[in-house]
Amino acid sequence: MPFPDVTGGGTAWDGGSLSGDRVVQLAEEGGVERESEVPRFPEILRPPVQALQGSEEQRPPTLTLQEAPTGRSAAEDNIWSTGLASWDPFSSLTEDLNDGSLTETRETVEEAPLSPEGGGGGGGGAIGSGSEGEREGGGGGGEKEQPRVYVSSASPSRRPPDLVFFQEGDVTPPSSAVMRNTPSSIPSNSHRMAQDIRSYTSYESVQLPGSIMDDTRPLANSDSLQAKYDKYQNHFKLQKGSDDSKVRKTVETLFFRDNKRRIDFVLVFKDDGDEDLAESRRVFQENLMEEGLELETEDKTQSQDGETYFVKIHVPWDLLARYAEIMKLKKPIKKDDTDQKSRGLYGWLGMKDPFQYNHDRIPPEPNYFSTGFSRSHIEQFIIKDRETFFSPAQRSQIAWEILLRVRYSSAELGVGITRLLSSHTYVAAFPLHDGRYDKDGPDGALCDRRLLYLEWAYYTNWYKRQPLHVVRRYFGDKMALYFAWLGFYTEMLIPAAVLGTFTFICGLFIMFSDFNQPSTEICSQESNSTGSIIMCPLCDKLCDFWKLKDSCLNSRITFLFDNPMTVFFSIAMSFWATMFLELWKRKQAVIQWQWDLENYEEEEELRPEFEEKVTTTRINPVTNKPEPYLPLWSQITRLVATHSIVIMMLLVVLAAVVSVIMYRMAIAVAMYKTESPLFRRNAKLVTSITAASLNLVVIIIFNFFYEKIVVWLTNLEVPRTETEYEDSFTLKMFLFQFVNYYSSLIYIAFFKGRFFYHPGDEEARTNVLMQLRYDMCDPAGCLFELFVQLAIIMIGKQIFNNVIEIFIPIMKVWWNKRRGHNNQLSEAYTRWEQDYDLEPYTRLSLFNEYLEMVIQYGFVTIFVAAFPLAPIFALLNNIVEIRIDAYKYLSKCRRPRAERVQDIGIWFGILKGITYFSVFTNAVVISYTSDFIPRLVYMYGYSPKHNLVGYIRNTLSVFNTSEYKDNMGPEKRDGWPPVCHYRAYRNGPDEENPI
């Protein structure tokens, strides 16, 4: 490829030169071409400089860059001359890499006006801090257009040298400045061209030989540049094999342009031309600055879509200290030197705990005595560094508190960011993630996000404990408390899973033994055995008589879960559920003490939607000020309306359950009618599996609509505060989910087969509901169907939810990035815009996580007698769930603002209610649904040898087939049996009192 002449004063573009007037004309027209088409530096090693559009004959003059001299004084920063300083990329990279490896360089461009009088825009401000200097010094310069200085704002130890551009004119450059290739054709306003230059370049890490690093010879001409490029081309490359024309440069800075002030919060808006919204933004931002916040706005032209503005917010130390005192944030005053941690089993054995995270990367959380922060006693607090004294989560929490308090209009309710978000004055407000999760920082430094990904979210950590103190430091108390509860619940599932698996294995061992006498009798093949008993048809006309041995498989599977071990397991699980709640209360108390969450009360503000919809006011008895008020009659009206709709939706769920039952009966009839012995023999099994799968699909569909309906109903009630909103929403949603998931299970466990009288029952043919009487249990009992239903719904729900949690955020983030990037990819892709493209964190994000686990807790406790493997499947799901949630919130969601909470809120009450209900249901399942009690009664009341021989015959009643009416029973034919049997405890036709 051709290279420009770097020694002469003219141009070396193939085909001629371009006049300065033409350069200015093209610059004003905005004609720029992609950096990949600029043959100014070697293709894989060039600064990202954009050139003006034009043919080969219309290329602009050569622009060369050279390292700016070090050790400059403030006066020497006022450099004014014709042309551009030059930069030798090879020598600068040599200085930037002391360890011999080229690492990622991430930088921003800073623009600072200079004036001869102002000394760099602000009292002699040094290059690298021009923005701040402009604000503080603001030099003059008369009416003459001020030149611009563009510098890199990365730390001096990790950045390429400063890029400095000069304007023709007034001040002679210092003698220490080395100038090369100053073409006479550069126009006097050539600094306009500099606005198209980006000083950020992303490189992939490569190892460089020492000979390359030692070679710092200056460039003499284009031939030496080409030779140097040929020599080093295998050692330099752009970011990971990307097509050079499609490389997007990412800017990972977390600071303002001065690289000193940290970004604590970001506001996002799009200017749609609405003057009222623009005025609200202007007033709000001015009031934020008056409050003490420091703001910096990124113009929409710098965004990927060319439409979005980003307002970066920094909270200075004085404001942090003042609001920390107002919010009573507790900070450390003295280290707790007492040894509070036991050595544990591995400590006594002198072994390293394999379940601990890497303490070399994440040291254990130190213990401190803490108290509410006070500026008057600031010397009492342990402050090693003011920049890190408040964690990023606390800084964002303070920033949010300020945003809630600042006014945006003179109206009574014109206060707070939440109302501005509700009115779409701003489209988003969030704190920034503190770096990339998938790549180490400069010098191998690990930010908290990267650290949590490596030691917490990565799938290889599935067996390790969670670094909750780092989770709390990064996400705040509310998120950390959720993961603490989820981790504790998962640990508590371990003994339940071991006991449930042991119960299942015991059932496997005795399933084919003589101990399983009922199944042995059912499966017997002899002609006069119990298995040859003729059973009554399961429906009219279409169904035929069948033999008891056809349900052999069902009876053996049922015994897996209906054996004496299951009874003791159910009793143990009732104790486990109670212990879980009590131990969690203890664990939560410890967390509250460690994290200073006790006695925390937050004064909540009114919801913007409440203030918008409520027009009546009353005098607050505490503040003696008027406030919006919803009259009692309006509250009652809204509650009646919402509860009526809730009842109607519950009836829809019950109708769906009835529909699935009718489907089950229809499929069973169709399979019994077939000529295939295989279908006839497995009709119950196939029917149960397909019906449960259909029920799962119905549940998933209802869930999709229920959430939207519940949101609408909760908004209709107009809750006063966010807590009231969340509580109302939680109760409705849990009630919907409870009925949706558990109604079919409750029907099978408590009602199925209980309404059947006897074959030939005329009343059962009067209407559709009466036909449900024919939905009978297998001769081995209903526990088999309950097991199939519970297993499919629980496992299917968990698989579906995990797939959704993984792929939906990935697809949404991909779509947001694709949809928003209308601008050229050469524009810098900043950290704030990267976070804006992520999935928003909403007030219901954690709600859905809790709801999913609480529903699972119901499966584990309420019907565990029918499915002893429920705890092991829950344990396996939760091991995956913790890592999926961690990965999702670290990589695919915007960083949530930190929130303080005392406990897990209303969810503990719901868990307590489920626990009490589970004790009742398991007792009923054992005594009412399973055969445990009937077997005991037979063994000790009817069996002469106190065993189960003859138990199956004892559970069957006899029906005289001659009592079938014309429209009942199968078609009459030769070989019609005189009697048939059905499962019931009724006297036969030949007995003294037949019933």
Short mmCIF file of C-alpha atoms in Angstrom, two decimals, residues 598-879:
data_model
loop_
_atom_site.label_atom_id
_atom_site.label_comp_id
_atom_site.label_asym_id
_atom_site.label_seq_id
_atom_site.Cartn_x
_atom_site.Cartn_y
_atom_site.Cartn_z
CA GLU A 598 -31.65 -3.22 61.36
CA ASN A 599 -33.98 -0.38 62.37
CA TYR A 600 -33.92 0.95 58.84
CA GLU A 601 -36.92 2.98 57.82
CA GLU A 602 -37.26 4.85 54.59
CA GLU A 603 -39.68 7.67 54.14
CA GLU A 604 -41.37 6.91 50.86
CA GLU A 605 -42.61 9.51 48.46
CA LEU A 606 -45.92 9.32 46.63
CA ARG A 607 -46.02 7.52 43.31
CA PRO A 608 -46.20 9.90 40.32
CA GLU A 609 -49.12 7.88 38.95
CA PHE A 610 -50.99 8.37 42.23
CA GLU A 611 -50.45 12.13 42.12
CA GLU A 612 -51.46 12.26 38.48
CA LYS A 613 -54.74 10.35 38.83
CA VAL A 614 -55.89 11.61 42.24
CA THR A 615 -57.41 15.07 42.05
CA THR A 616 -58.70 15.44 45.62
CA THR A 617 -56.46 16.66 48.43
CA ARG A 618 -56.45 16.79 52.22
CA ILE A 619 -54.25 18.30 54.90
CA ASN A 620 -51.58 15.90 56.13
CA PRO A 621 -51.88 15.78 59.95
CA VAL A 622 -48.10 15.38 60.35
CA THR A 623 -46.74 17.92 57.89
CA ASN A 624 -49.84 20.18 57.95
CA LYS A 625 -49.54 20.49 54.18
CA PRO A 626 -52.03 19.52 51.45
CA GLU A 627 -51.43 16.15 49.82
CA PRO A 628 -53.28 14.04 47.23
CA TYR A 629 -55.93 11.83 48.80
CA LEU A 630 -58.10 9.02 47.41
CA PRO A 631 -61.54 9.09 49.07
CA LEU A 632 -62.81 5.95 50.81
CA TRP A 633 -65.71 5.46 48.39
CA SER A 634 -63.28 5.53 45.47
CA GLN A 635 -61.00 3.00 47.17
CA ILE A 636 -63.93 0.63 47.80
CA THR A 637 -65.16 0.98 44.23
CA ARG A 638 -61.74 0.21 42.81
CA LEU A 639 -61.21 -2.76 45.16
CA VAL A 640 -64.59 -4.27 44.28
CA ALA A 641 -63.84 -3.91 40.56
CA THR A 642 -60.37 -5.42 40.78
CA HIS A 643 -61.42 -8.29 43.05
CA SER A 644 -64.34 -9.12 40.77
CA ILE A 645 -61.94 -9.44 37.85
CA VAL A 646 -59.60 -11.55 40.00
CA ILE A 647 -62.43 -13.95 40.81
CA MET A 648 -63.41 -14.12 37.16
CA MET A 649 -59.84 -14.97 36.16
CA LEU A 650 -59.68 -17.68 38.81
CA LEU A 651 -62.83 -19.19 37.33
CA VAL A 652 -61.12 -19.14 33.93
CA VAL A 653 -58.28 -21.17 35.45
CA LEU A 654 -60.72 -23.68 36.88
CA ALA A 655 -62.45 -23.92 33.50
CA ALA A 656 -59.06 -24.70 31.94
CA VAL A 657 -58.54 -27.46 34.52
CA VAL A 658 -61.94 -28.96 33.63
CA SER A 659 -60.99 -28.78 29.94
CA VAL A 660 -57.81 -30.73 30.56
CA ILE A 661 -59.80 -33.34 32.51
CA MET A 662 -62.19 -33.73 29.59
CA TYR A 663 -59.21 -34.07 27.27
CA ARG A 664 -57.79 -36.80 29.51
CA MET A 665 -61.07 -38.73 29.43
CA ALA A 666 -61.39 -38.40 25.64
CA ILE A 667 -57.84 -39.58 24.98
CA ALA A 668 -58.29 -42.51 27.35
CA VAL A 669 -61.44 -43.58 25.54
CA ALA A 670 -59.69 -43.34 22.16
CA MET A 671 -56.75 -45.44 23.32
CA TYR A 672 -58.92 -48.11 24.93
CA LYS A 673 -60.90 -48.37 21.69
CA THR A 674 -57.82 -49.19 19.58
CA GLU A 675 -56.99 -52.74 18.61
CA SER A 676 -53.34 -52.36 19.67
CA PRO A 677 -52.62 -54.17 22.95
CA LEU A 678 -49.69 -51.78 23.50
CA PHE A 679 -51.94 -48.73 23.46
CA ARG A 680 -54.58 -50.38 25.59
CA ARG A 681 -52.02 -51.49 28.15
CA ASN A 682 -50.37 -48.05 28.45
CA ALA A 683 -53.45 -45.90 28.00
CA LYS A 684 -53.30 -44.48 31.55
CA LEU A 685 -49.60 -43.63 31.31
CA VAL A 686 -49.85 -41.92 27.91
CA THR A 687 -53.00 -40.08 28.92
CA SER A 688 -51.44 -38.77 32.13
CA ILE A 689 -48.26 -37.57 30.38
CA THR A 690 -50.03 -35.81 27.51
CA ALA A 691 -52.61 -34.22 29.80
CA ALA A 692 -49.89 -32.93 32.15
CA SER A 693 -47.92 -31.54 29.18
CA LEU A 694 -51.03 -29.79 27.87
CA ASN A 695 -51.65 -28.39 31.33
CA LEU A 696 -48.09 -27.01 31.41
CA VAL A 697 -48.63 -25.24 28.08
CA VAL A 698 -51.88 -23.72 29.36
CA ILE A 699 -50.11 -22.56 32.53
CA ILE A 700 -47.34 -20.85 30.55
CA ILE A 701 -49.86 -19.10 28.29
CA PHE A 702 -51.93 -17.94 31.25
CA ASN A 703 -48.82 -16.62 33.00
CA PHE A 704 -48.06 -14.40 30.03
CA PHE A 705 -51.48 -12.78 30.17
CA TYR A 706 -51.83 -12.82 33.94
CA GLU A 707 -48.86 -10.57 34.54
CA LYS A 708 -50.23 -7.94 32.17
CA ILE A 709 -53.71 -8.21 33.72
CA VAL A 710 -52.30 -7.93 37.25
CA VAL A 711 -50.30 -4.84 36.31
CA TRP A 712 -53.46 -3.27 34.91
CA LEU A 713 -55.51 -4.20 37.99
CA THR A 714 -52.87 -2.87 40.37
CA ASN A 715 -52.69 0.41 38.44
CA LEU A 716 -56.48 0.57 38.62
CA GLU A 717 -56.29 0.53 42.42
CA VAL A 718 -53.88 3.52 42.31
CA PRO A 719 -51.59 2.50 45.22
CA ARG A 720 -50.17 5.43 47.15
CA THR A 721 -46.50 4.37 47.46
CA GLU A 722 -44.15 1.91 45.80
CA THR A 723 -44.37 -0.44 48.78
CA GLU A 724 -48.16 -0.50 48.59
CA TYR A 725 -47.91 -1.10 44.85
CA GLU A 726 -45.48 -4.00 45.25
CA ASP A 727 -47.53 -5.60 48.05
CA SER A 728 -50.77 -5.38 46.09
CA PHE A 729 -49.14 -6.67 42.93
CA THR A 730 -47.41 -9.50 44.81
CA LEU A 731 -50.58 -10.77 46.47
CA LYS A 732 -52.59 -10.78 43.23
CA MET A 733 -49.85 -12.36 41.19
CA PHE A 734 -49.14 -15.04 43.76
CA LEU A 735 -52.85 -15.87 44.00
CA PHE A 736 -53.04 -16.22 40.22
CA GLN A 737 -49.91 -18.36 40.11
CA PHE A 738 -51.05 -20.48 43.03
CA VAL A 739 -54.33 -21.38 41.35
CA ASN A 740 -52.69 -21.70 37.93
CA TYR A 741 -49.97 -24.11 39.04
CA TYR A 742 -51.61 -26.00 41.89
CA SER A 743 -55.31 -26.32 40.91
CA SER A 744 -54.82 -29.44 38.76
CA LEU A 745 -52.63 -31.01 41.44
CA ILE A 746 -55.21 -30.29 44.15
CA TYR A 747 -57.92 -31.85 41.99
CA ILE A 748 -55.97 -35.09 41.47
CA ALA A 749 -54.86 -35.31 45.10
CA PHE A 750 -58.16 -34.53 46.81
CA PHE A 751 -61.09 -34.90 44.40
CA LYS A 752 -60.39 -37.25 41.52
CA GLY A 753 -62.43 -40.45 41.75
CA ARG A 754 -64.20 -39.32 44.92
CA PHE A 755 -67.50 -38.60 43.14
CA PHE A 756 -67.80 -41.92 41.32
CA TYR A 757 -70.64 -44.10 42.65
CA HIS A 758 -70.88 -47.23 40.54
CA PRO A 759 -71.11 -48.29 36.89
CA GLY A 760 -74.50 -47.64 35.33
CA ASP A 761 -75.07 -44.48 37.39
CA GLU A 762 -77.78 -42.57 35.50
CA GLU A 763 -77.21 -39.31 37.40
CA ALA A 764 -73.69 -39.12 36.01
CA ARG A 765 -75.16 -38.66 32.53
CA THR A 766 -77.31 -35.61 33.22
CA ASN A 767 -74.68 -32.93 32.29
CA VAL A 768 -71.04 -32.39 31.46
CA LEU A 769 -69.96 -31.73 35.04
CA MET A 770 -71.62 -34.93 36.20
CA GLN A 771 -69.62 -36.83 33.60
CA LEU A 772 -66.52 -35.96 35.62
CA ARG A 773 -67.60 -38.75 37.94
CA TYR A 774 -66.20 -41.13 35.38
CA ASP A 775 -62.74 -39.62 35.78
CA MET A 776 -61.64 -42.43 38.03
CA CYS A 777 -58.32 -43.38 39.57
CA ASP A 778 -56.35 -46.43 38.56
CA PRO A 779 -56.92 -49.55 40.72
CA ALA A 780 -53.47 -48.83 42.17
CA GLY A 781 -54.61 -45.37 43.27
CA CYS A 782 -54.37 -41.72 42.16
CA LEU A 783 -50.84 -41.14 43.42
CA PHE A 784 -49.37 -42.23 40.10
CA GLU A 785 -51.21 -39.51 38.19
CA LEU A 786 -50.33 -36.96 40.87
CA PHE A 787 -46.66 -37.86 40.49
CA VAL A 788 -46.74 -37.51 36.68
CA GLN A 789 -48.59 -34.19 36.86
CA LEU A 790 -46.27 -32.74 39.49
CA ALA A 791 -43.06 -33.94 37.81
CA ILE A 792 -43.95 -32.58 34.37
CA ILE A 793 -45.20 -29.20 35.61
CA MET A 794 -42.33 -28.62 38.02
CA ILE A 795 -39.47 -29.81 35.78
CA GLY A 796 -40.98 -28.35 32.61
CA LYS A 797 -41.52 -24.98 34.29
CA GLN A 798 -37.92 -24.87 35.50
CA ILE A 799 -36.46 -25.74 32.11
CA PHE A 800 -38.69 -23.21 30.33
CA ASN A 801 -37.86 -20.42 32.80
CA ASN A 802 -34.12 -21.04 32.58
CA VAL A 803 -34.19 -21.00 28.79
CA ILE A 804 -36.19 -17.77 28.83
CA GLU A 805 -33.85 -16.16 31.38
CA ILE A 806 -30.82 -17.00 29.28
CA PHE A 807 -31.91 -16.29 25.73
CA ILE A 808 -34.49 -13.51 26.00
CA PRO A 809 -32.05 -10.96 27.54
CA ILE A 810 -29.38 -11.96 25.02
CA MET A 811 -31.76 -11.42 22.11
CA LYS A 812 -33.06 -8.13 23.50
CA VAL A 813 -29.57 -6.73 24.04
CA TRP A 814 -28.55 -7.82 20.54
CA TRP A 815 -31.63 -6.14 19.07
CA ASN A 816 -31.09 -2.93 21.06
CA LYS A 817 -27.55 -2.65 19.77
CA ARG A 818 -28.56 -3.42 16.20
CA ARG A 819 -31.51 -1.04 16.22
CA GLY A 820 -29.68 1.85 17.85
CA HIS A 821 -26.49 1.90 15.81
CA ASN A 822 -27.51 4.02 12.87
CA ASN A 823 -24.39 6.15 13.09
CA GLN A 824 -21.13 5.05 11.55
CA LEU A 825 -19.30 2.40 13.49
CA SER A 826 -16.27 4.63 13.69
CA GLU A 827 -18.07 6.62 16.39
CA ALA A 828 -16.89 5.76 19.89
CA TYR A 829 -19.12 3.22 21.64
CA THR A 830 -19.02 4.59 25.17
CA ARG A 831 -19.59 2.78 28.46
CA TRP A 832 -22.78 4.74 29.12
CA GLU A 833 -24.22 3.83 25.74
CA GLN A 834 -23.18 0.21 26.14
CA ASP A 835 -25.12 0.12 29.42
CA TYR A 836 -28.08 1.93 27.86
CA ASP A 837 -28.34 -0.85 25.26
CA LEU A 838 -28.66 -3.45 28.03
CA GLU A 839 -31.96 -4.75 29.39
CA PRO A 840 -33.53 -2.21 31.82
CA TYR A 841 -33.74 -3.17 35.47
CA THR A 842 -37.32 -2.55 36.59
CA ARG A 843 -39.06 -2.59 39.95
CA LEU A 844 -40.50 -6.01 39.07
CA SER A 845 -37.22 -7.67 38.10
CA LEU A 846 -36.53 -9.11 41.55
CA PHE A 847 -40.23 -9.78 42.06
CA ASN A 848 -40.19 -12.33 39.24
CA GLU A 849 -37.11 -14.01 40.74
CA TYR A 850 -38.76 -14.34 44.14
CA LEU A 851 -42.05 -15.54 42.65
CA GLU A 852 -40.32 -18.27 40.67
CA MET A 853 -38.58 -19.59 43.79
CA VAL A 854 -41.66 -19.34 46.01
CA ILE A 855 -43.73 -21.36 43.52
CA GLN A 856 -40.94 -23.93 43.49
CA TYR A 857 -40.97 -24.00 47.29
CA GLY A 858 -44.65 -24.91 47.06
CA PHE A 859 -43.87 -27.84 44.77
CA VAL A 860 -41.18 -29.03 47.19
CA THR A 861 -43.38 -28.85 50.29
CA ILE A 862 -47.09 -29.07 49.42
CA PHE A 863 -47.10 -32.29 47.38
CA VAL A 864 -43.76 -33.81 48.29
CA ALA A 865 -45.47 -37.06 49.40
CA ALA A 866 -46.33 -37.72 45.74
CA PHE A 867 -42.89 -36.80 44.39
CA PRO A 868 -39.95 -37.41 46.75
CA LEU A 869 -37.56 -36.36 43.98
CA ALA A 870 -38.91 -32.78 44.04
CA PRO A 871 -36.14 -31.51 46.39
CA ILE A 872 -33.32 -32.92 44.24
CA PHE A 873 -34.76 -31.34 41.07
CA ALA A 874 -35.22 -28.06 42.94
CA LEU A 875 -31.63 -28.23 44.18
CA LEU A 876 -30.24 -28.84 40.69
CA ASN A 877 -32.36 -26.00 39.29
CA ASN A 878 -31.25 -23.56 41.98
CA ILE A 879 -27.58 -24.32 41.46
#
